[in-house]
Coordinates of C-alpha atoms in Angstrom, one line a residue:
X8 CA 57.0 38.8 31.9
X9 CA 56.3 40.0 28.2
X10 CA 55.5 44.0 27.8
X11 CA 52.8 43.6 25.4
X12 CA 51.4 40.2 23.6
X13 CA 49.5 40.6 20.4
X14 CA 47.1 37.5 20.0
X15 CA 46.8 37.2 16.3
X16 CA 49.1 37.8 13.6
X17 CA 46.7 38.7 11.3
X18 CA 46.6 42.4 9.3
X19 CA 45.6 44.6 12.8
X20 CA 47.8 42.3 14.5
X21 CA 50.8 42.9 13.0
X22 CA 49.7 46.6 12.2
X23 CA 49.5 46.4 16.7
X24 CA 52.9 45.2 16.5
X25 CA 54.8 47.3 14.3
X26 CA 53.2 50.7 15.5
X27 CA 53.6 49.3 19.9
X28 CA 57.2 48.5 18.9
X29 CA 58.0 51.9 17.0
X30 CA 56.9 53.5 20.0
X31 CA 59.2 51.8 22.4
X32 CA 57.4 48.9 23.4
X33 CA 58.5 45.3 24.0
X34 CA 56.4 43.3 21.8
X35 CA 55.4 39.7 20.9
X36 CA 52.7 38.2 19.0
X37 CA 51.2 34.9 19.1
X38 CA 49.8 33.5 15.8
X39 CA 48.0 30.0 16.1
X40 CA 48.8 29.4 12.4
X41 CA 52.4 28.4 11.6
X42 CA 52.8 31.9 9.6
X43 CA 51.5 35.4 10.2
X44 CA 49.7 37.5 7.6
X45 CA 47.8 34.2 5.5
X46 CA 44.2 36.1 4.7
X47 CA 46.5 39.0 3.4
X48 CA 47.3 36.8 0.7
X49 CA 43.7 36.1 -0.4
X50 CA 42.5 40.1 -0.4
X51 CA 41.4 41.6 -3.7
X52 CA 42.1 38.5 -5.7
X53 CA 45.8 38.1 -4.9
X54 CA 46.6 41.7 -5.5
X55 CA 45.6 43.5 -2.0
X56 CA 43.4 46.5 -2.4
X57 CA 45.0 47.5 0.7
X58 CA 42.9 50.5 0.9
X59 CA 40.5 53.0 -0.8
X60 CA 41.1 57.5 -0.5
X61 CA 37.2 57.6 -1.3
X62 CA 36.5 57.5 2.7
X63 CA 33.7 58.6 4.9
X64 CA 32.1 57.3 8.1
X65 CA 28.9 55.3 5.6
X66 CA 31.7 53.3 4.4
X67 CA 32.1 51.3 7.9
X68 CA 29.0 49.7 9.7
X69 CA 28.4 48.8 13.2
X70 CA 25.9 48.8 15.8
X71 CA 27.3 52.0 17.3
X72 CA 27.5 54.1 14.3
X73 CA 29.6 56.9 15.2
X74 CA 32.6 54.5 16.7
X75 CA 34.2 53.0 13.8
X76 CA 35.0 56.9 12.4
X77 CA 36.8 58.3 15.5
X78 CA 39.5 55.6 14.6
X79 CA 39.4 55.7 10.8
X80 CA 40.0 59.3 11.5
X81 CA 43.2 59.0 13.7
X82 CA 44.9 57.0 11.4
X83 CA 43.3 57.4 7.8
X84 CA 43.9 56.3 4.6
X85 CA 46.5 58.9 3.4
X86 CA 48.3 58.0 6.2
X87 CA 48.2 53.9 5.6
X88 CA 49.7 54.9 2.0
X89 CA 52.9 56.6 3.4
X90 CA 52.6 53.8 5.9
X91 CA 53.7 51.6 3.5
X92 CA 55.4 53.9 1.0
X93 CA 58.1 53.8 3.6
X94 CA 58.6 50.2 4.0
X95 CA 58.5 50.0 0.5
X96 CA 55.7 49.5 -1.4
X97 CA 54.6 52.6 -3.8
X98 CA 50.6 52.3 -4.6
X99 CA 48.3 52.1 -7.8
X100 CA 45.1 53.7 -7.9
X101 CA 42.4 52.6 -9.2
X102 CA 39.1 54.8 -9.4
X103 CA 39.9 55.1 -5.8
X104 CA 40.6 51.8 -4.5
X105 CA 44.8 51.3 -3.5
X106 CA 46.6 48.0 -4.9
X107 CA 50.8 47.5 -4.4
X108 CA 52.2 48.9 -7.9
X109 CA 53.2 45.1 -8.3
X110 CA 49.4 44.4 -7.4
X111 CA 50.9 41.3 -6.0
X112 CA 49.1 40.8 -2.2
X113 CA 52.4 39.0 -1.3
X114 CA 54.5 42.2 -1.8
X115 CA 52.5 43.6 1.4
X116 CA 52.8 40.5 3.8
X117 CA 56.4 40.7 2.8
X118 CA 57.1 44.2 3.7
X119 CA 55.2 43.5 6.8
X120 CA 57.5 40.3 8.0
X121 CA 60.6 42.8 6.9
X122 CA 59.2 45.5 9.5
X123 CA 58.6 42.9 12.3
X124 CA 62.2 41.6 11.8
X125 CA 63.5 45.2 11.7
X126 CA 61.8 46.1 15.1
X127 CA 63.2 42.6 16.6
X128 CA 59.4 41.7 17.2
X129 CA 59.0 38.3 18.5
X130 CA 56.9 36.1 16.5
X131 CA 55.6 32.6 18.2
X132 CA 53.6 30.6 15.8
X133 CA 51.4 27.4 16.1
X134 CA 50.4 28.9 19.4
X135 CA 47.0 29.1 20.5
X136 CA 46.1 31.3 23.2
X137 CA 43.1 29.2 25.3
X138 CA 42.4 31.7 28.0
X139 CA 43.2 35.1 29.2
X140 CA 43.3 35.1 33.3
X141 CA 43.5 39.1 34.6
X142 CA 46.3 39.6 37.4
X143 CA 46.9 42.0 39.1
X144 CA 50.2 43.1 37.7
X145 CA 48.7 42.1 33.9
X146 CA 47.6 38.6 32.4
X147 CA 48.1 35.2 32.5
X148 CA 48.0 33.8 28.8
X149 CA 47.4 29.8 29.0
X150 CA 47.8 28.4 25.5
X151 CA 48.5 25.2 23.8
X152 CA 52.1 25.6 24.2
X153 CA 51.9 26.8 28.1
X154 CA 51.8 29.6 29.7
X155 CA 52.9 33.7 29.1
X156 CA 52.6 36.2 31.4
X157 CA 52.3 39.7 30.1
X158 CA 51.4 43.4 31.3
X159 CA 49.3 44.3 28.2
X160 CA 47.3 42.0 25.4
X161 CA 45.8 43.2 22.5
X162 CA 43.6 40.8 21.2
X163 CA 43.3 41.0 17.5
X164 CA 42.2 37.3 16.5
X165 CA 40.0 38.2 13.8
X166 CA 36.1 37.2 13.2
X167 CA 34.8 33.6 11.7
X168 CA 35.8 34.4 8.0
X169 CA 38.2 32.6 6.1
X170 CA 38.4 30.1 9.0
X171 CA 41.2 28.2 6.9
X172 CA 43.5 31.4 7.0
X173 CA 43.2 31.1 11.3
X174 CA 40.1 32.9 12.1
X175 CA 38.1 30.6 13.1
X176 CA 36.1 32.7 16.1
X177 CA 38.3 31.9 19.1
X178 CA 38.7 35.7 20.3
X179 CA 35.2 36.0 21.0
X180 CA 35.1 33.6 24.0
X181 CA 38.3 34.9 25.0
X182 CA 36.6 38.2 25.2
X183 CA 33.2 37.1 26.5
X184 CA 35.2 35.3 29.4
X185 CA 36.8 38.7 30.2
X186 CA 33.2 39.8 30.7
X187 CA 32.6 41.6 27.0
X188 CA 29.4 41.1 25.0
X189 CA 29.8 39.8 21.6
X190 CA 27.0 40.7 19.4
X191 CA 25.8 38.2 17.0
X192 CA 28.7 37.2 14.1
X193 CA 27.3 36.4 10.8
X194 CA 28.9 36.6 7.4
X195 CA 29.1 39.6 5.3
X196 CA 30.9 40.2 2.1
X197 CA 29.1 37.1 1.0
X198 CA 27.0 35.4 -1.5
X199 CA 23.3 35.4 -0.7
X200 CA 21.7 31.8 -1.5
X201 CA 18.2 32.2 -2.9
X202 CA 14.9 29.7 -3.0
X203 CA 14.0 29.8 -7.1
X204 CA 14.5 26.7 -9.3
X205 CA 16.2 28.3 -12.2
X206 CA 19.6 29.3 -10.8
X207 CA 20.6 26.7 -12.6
X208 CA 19.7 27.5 -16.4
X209 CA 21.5 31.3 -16.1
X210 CA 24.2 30.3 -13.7
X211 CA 27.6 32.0 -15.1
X212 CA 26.2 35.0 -16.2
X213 CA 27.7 38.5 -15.4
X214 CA 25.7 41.7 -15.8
X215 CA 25.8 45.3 -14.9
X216 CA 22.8 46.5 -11.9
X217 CA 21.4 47.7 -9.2
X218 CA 20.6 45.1 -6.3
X219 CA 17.8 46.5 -3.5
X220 CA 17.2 44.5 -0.8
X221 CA 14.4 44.0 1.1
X222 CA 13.7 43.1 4.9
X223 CA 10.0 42.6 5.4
X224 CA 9.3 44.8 2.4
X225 CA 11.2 47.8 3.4
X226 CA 14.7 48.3 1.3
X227 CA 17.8 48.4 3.7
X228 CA 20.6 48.9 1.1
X229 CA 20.9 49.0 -2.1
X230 CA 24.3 48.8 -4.6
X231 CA 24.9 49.0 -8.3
X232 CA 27.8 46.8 -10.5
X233 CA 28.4 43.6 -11.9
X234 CA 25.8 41.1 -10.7
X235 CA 27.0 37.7 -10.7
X236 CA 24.5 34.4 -11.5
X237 CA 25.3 31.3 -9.9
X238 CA 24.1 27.9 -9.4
X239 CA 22.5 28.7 -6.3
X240 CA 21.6 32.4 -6.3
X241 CA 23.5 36.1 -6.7
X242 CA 27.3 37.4 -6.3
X243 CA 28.8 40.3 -7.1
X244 CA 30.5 43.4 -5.1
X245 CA 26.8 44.9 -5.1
X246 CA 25.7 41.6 -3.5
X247 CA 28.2 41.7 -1.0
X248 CA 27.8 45.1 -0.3
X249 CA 24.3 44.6 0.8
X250 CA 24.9 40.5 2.0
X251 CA 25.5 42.3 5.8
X252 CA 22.2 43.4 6.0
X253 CA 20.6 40.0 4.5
X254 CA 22.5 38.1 6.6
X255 CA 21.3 40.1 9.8
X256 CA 17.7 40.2 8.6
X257 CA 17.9 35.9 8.1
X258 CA 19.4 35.7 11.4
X259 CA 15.8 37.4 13.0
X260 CA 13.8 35.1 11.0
X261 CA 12.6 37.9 8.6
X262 CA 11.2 37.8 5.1
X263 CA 14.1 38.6 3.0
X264 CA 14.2 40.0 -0.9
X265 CA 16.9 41.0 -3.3
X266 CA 15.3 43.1 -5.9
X267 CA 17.5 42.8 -9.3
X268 CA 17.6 46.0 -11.8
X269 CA 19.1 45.3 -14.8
X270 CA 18.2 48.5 -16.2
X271 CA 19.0 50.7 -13.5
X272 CA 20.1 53.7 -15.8
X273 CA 16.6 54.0 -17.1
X274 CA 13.3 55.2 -15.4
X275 CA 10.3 52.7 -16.1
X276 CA 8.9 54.8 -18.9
X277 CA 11.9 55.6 -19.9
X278 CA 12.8 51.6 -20.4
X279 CA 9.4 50.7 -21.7
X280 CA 10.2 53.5 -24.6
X281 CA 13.7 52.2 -25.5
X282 CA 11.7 48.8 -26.2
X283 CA 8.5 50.2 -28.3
X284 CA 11.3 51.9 -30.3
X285 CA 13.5 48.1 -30.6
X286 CA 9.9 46.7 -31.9
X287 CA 9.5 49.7 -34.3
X288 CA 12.9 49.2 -35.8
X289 CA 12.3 45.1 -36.5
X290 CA 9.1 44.7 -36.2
X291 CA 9.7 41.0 -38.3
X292 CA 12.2 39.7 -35.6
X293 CA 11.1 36.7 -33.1
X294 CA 10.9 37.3 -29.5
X295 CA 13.9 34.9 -29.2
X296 CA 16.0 37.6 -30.6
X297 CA 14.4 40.7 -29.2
X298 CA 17.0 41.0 -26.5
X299 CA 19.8 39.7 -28.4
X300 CA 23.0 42.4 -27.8
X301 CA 21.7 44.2 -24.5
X302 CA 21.3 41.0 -22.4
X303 CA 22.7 37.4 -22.2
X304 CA 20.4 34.8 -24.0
X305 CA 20.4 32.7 -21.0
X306 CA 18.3 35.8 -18.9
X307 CA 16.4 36.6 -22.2
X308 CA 14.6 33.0 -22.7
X309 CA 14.0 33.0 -18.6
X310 CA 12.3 36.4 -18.4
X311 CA 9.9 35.6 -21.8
X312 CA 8.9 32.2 -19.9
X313 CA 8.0 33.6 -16.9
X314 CA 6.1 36.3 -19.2
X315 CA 4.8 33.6 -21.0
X316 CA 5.7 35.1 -24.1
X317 CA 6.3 32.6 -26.7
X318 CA 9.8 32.5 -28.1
X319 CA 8.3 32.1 -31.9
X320 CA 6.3 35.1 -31.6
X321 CA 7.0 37.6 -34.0
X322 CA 7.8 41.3 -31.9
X323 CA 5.5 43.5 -34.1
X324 CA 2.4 41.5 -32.7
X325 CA 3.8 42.1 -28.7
X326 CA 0.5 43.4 -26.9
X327 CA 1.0 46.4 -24.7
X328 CA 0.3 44.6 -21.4
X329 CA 3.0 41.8 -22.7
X330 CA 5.9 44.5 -23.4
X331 CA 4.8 46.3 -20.4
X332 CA 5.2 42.9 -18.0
X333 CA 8.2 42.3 -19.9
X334 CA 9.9 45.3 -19.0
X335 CA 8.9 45.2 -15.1
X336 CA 10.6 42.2 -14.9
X337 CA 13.8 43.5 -16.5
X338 CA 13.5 46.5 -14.0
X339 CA 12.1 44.5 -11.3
X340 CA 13.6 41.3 -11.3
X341 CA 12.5 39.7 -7.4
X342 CA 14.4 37.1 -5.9
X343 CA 13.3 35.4 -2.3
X344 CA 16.7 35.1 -0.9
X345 CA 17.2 32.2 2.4
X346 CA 20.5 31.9 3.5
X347 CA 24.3 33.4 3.0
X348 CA 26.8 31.5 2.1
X349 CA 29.1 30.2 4.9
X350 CA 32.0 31.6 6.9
X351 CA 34.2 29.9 4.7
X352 CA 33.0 31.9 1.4
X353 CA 32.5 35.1 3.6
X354 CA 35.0 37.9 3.3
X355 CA 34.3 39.3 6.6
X356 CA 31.9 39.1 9.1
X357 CA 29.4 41.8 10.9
X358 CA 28.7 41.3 14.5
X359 CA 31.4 41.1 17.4
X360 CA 32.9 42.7 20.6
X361 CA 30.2 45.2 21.5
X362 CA 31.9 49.1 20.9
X363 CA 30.0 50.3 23.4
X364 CA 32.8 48.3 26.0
X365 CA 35.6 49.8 24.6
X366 CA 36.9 52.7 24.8
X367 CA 36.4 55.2 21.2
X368 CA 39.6 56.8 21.2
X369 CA 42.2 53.8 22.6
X370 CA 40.8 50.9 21.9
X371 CA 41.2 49.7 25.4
X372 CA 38.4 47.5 27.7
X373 CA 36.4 49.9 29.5
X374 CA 36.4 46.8 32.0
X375 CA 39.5 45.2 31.9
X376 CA 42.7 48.0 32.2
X377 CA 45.5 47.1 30.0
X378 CA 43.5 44.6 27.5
X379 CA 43.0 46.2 24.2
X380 CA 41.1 45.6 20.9
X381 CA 42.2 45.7 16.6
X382 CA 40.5 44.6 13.9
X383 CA 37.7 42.0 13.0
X384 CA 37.0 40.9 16.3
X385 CA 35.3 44.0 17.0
X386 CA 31.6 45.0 15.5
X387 CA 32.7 46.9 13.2
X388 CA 32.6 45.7 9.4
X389 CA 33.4 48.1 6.1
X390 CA 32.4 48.2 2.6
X391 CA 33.7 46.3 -0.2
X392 CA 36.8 47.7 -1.9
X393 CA 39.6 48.1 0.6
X394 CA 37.3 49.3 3.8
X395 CA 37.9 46.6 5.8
X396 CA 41.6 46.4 6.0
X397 CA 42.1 50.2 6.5
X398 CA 39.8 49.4 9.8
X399 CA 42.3 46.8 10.1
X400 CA 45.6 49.3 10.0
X401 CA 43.5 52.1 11.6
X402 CA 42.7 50.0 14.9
X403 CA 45.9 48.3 14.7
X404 CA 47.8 51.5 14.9
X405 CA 45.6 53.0 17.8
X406 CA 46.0 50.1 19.9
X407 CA 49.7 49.6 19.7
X408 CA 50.1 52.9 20.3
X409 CA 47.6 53.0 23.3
X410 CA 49.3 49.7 24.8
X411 CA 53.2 50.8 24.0
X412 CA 52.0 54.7 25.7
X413 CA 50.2 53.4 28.7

């Protein structure tokens, strides 16, 4: 019989691992991929923004607010730098946000597979762990490849995102056969899909704002920075900062509205006077290039259309009510937004093993003894910009500790 069997060999898994074994424990992780670590390689681009000293308990969501901080707190973000300071990798930071001085994503999987070789932690991959059977002297693992018996599990399979990289959602009925509930899992860190016709004419354009959205006309969240224009709607870290509470709001069938700001640094009056002062200084321009060197021409000719402000039309002769329209819809730019994007394009997901079953300071089942919980799989999901995989090494490290001390 195995000590303890980490299912998953993703970042909390092996996180799990590394911390049960340097406690003394006897550990061994299944991975149903044929390597460990493969979303690692995708995270910030390639270069791992492994995780972010700007920290406090709004940057992680769940149902049960006050959960996902009592674990941050016990192993924080100072604490994930020296982590990996001493296997090796010395940090860059960037206005906050933690990338491998090499800002290669690889140099942090690597240093990862070095420690799990150091600690002699067995690693079987291409095994898929089908069902968890309680004992009573621990667990019966059946998977694809047979069975394992072992005294503890820790069950750190991940959430629905990035299915191609292995999570693909099979830790939730592992968990709901064990008798947890899993609240709904939808896709966050994604790009909202909206209803207009036009996405089309201004896809590829990148511009500084504020995205607000709306659930049934009352703003939820609301993010500034580079607002990405596709073919089929709005990207951007502010989109997927707020694509959570979208996604959640879709899911019970409610009216749901990204509100785009392009000109979030100015008040409404304060916006409608920079433009009186644009007329007053060429009053013989054309409305075509009115906008020219604040916004990209593609948004320009859009917003005069649905002003139905002529292109030709020469700026001195610009009615009040026509500048005033114009300048709401720079400042107020509504978009009727009807789906996310899949798992596949997701990040991360929201939703999971209900907190409220586990326990907040070990991580462990408050029904089943010796079966504990790291990572996505739980509802727990953190800002853009490192958030996420610090919840990863944060409740990786308490739950190898928890299962290696118990």
């Amino acid at each position: 019989m195995r000590e303890i069997v980490v299912i998953g060999g993703g970042a909390a898994g092996m996180m799990a691992a590394i911390t049960a074994a340097t406690k003394g424990g006897k550990v061994t992780i299944l991975e149903q991929k044929e390597r460990v670590g493969k979303k690692i390689l995708s995270t910030g681009n390639g270069r791992c923004n492994f995780t972010n000293i700007q920290q406090d308990p709004a940057c992680y969501r769940s149902e049960n607010l006050e959960f996902p901080w009592g674990i941050i707190e016990q192993f924080p973000a100072q604490e994930t730098i020296a982590f990996f300071l001493q296997l090796g990798i010395y940090s860059k930071n960037k206005n906050g946000y933690m990338y491998p001085y090499s800002e290669q994503a690889s140099a942090i999987l690597d240093v990862l597979r070095l420690e799990l070789e150091r600690l002699h932690i067995e690693i079987l991959t291409e095994v898929k762990c089908e069902e968890i059977v309680q004992k009573r002297d621990g667990f019966l693992l059946l998977t694809n490849q047979g069975k394992i018996r072992a005294k503890r599990v820790i069950l750190a399979t991940g959430s629905k995102a990035a299915p191609v990289t292995g999570s693909d959602g099979s830790g939730y009925t592992l968990a709901k056969k064990l008798g947890h509930q899993i609240l709904p899992v939808l896709p966050a860190l994604v790009q909202l899909r909206c209803k207009e016709n036009f996405y089309k004419g201004i896809a590829g354009v990148r511009i500084q704002g504020e995205v607000s959205l709306l659930v049934d006309g009352v703003c939820v969240a609301k993010d500034k920075g580079e607002i990405q224009l596709t073919g089929y709607g709005i990207s951007g870290i502010p989109v997927f900062q707020v694509s959570r509470f979208a996604a959640i709001g879709l899911w019970k069938k409610k009216e749901v509205t990204a509100v785009l700001n392009f000109m979030p640094d100015f008040t409404k009056s304060q916006f409608l006077a920079f433009l009186k002062n644009r007329v007053s200084m060429r009053p013989e321009k054309t409305m075509e290039d009115f906008l020219t060197g604040i916004f990209h021409k593609k948004l320009s000719t859009l917003w005069l259309k649905m002003c139905r402000i002529q292109k030709e039309q020469v700026v001195s002769t610009l009615s009040e009510i026509q500048l005033e329209a114009l300048a709401h819809l720079i400042q107020n730019f509504s978009v009727c937004v009807e789906s996310t994007n899949s798992y596949e394009q997701a990040q991360i997901c929201c939703g999971g093993v209900s907190t409220r079953e586990v326990n907040p300071k070990t991580l462990e089942s408050l029904y089943v003894s010796g079966l504990y919980f790291a990572g996505e799989i739980l509802d727990v999901d953190g800002m853009c910009g490192g958030y996420n995989l610090q919840w990863a090494w944060s409740s990786g490290y308490v739950a190898g500790r928890e299962a290696a001390l118990k």
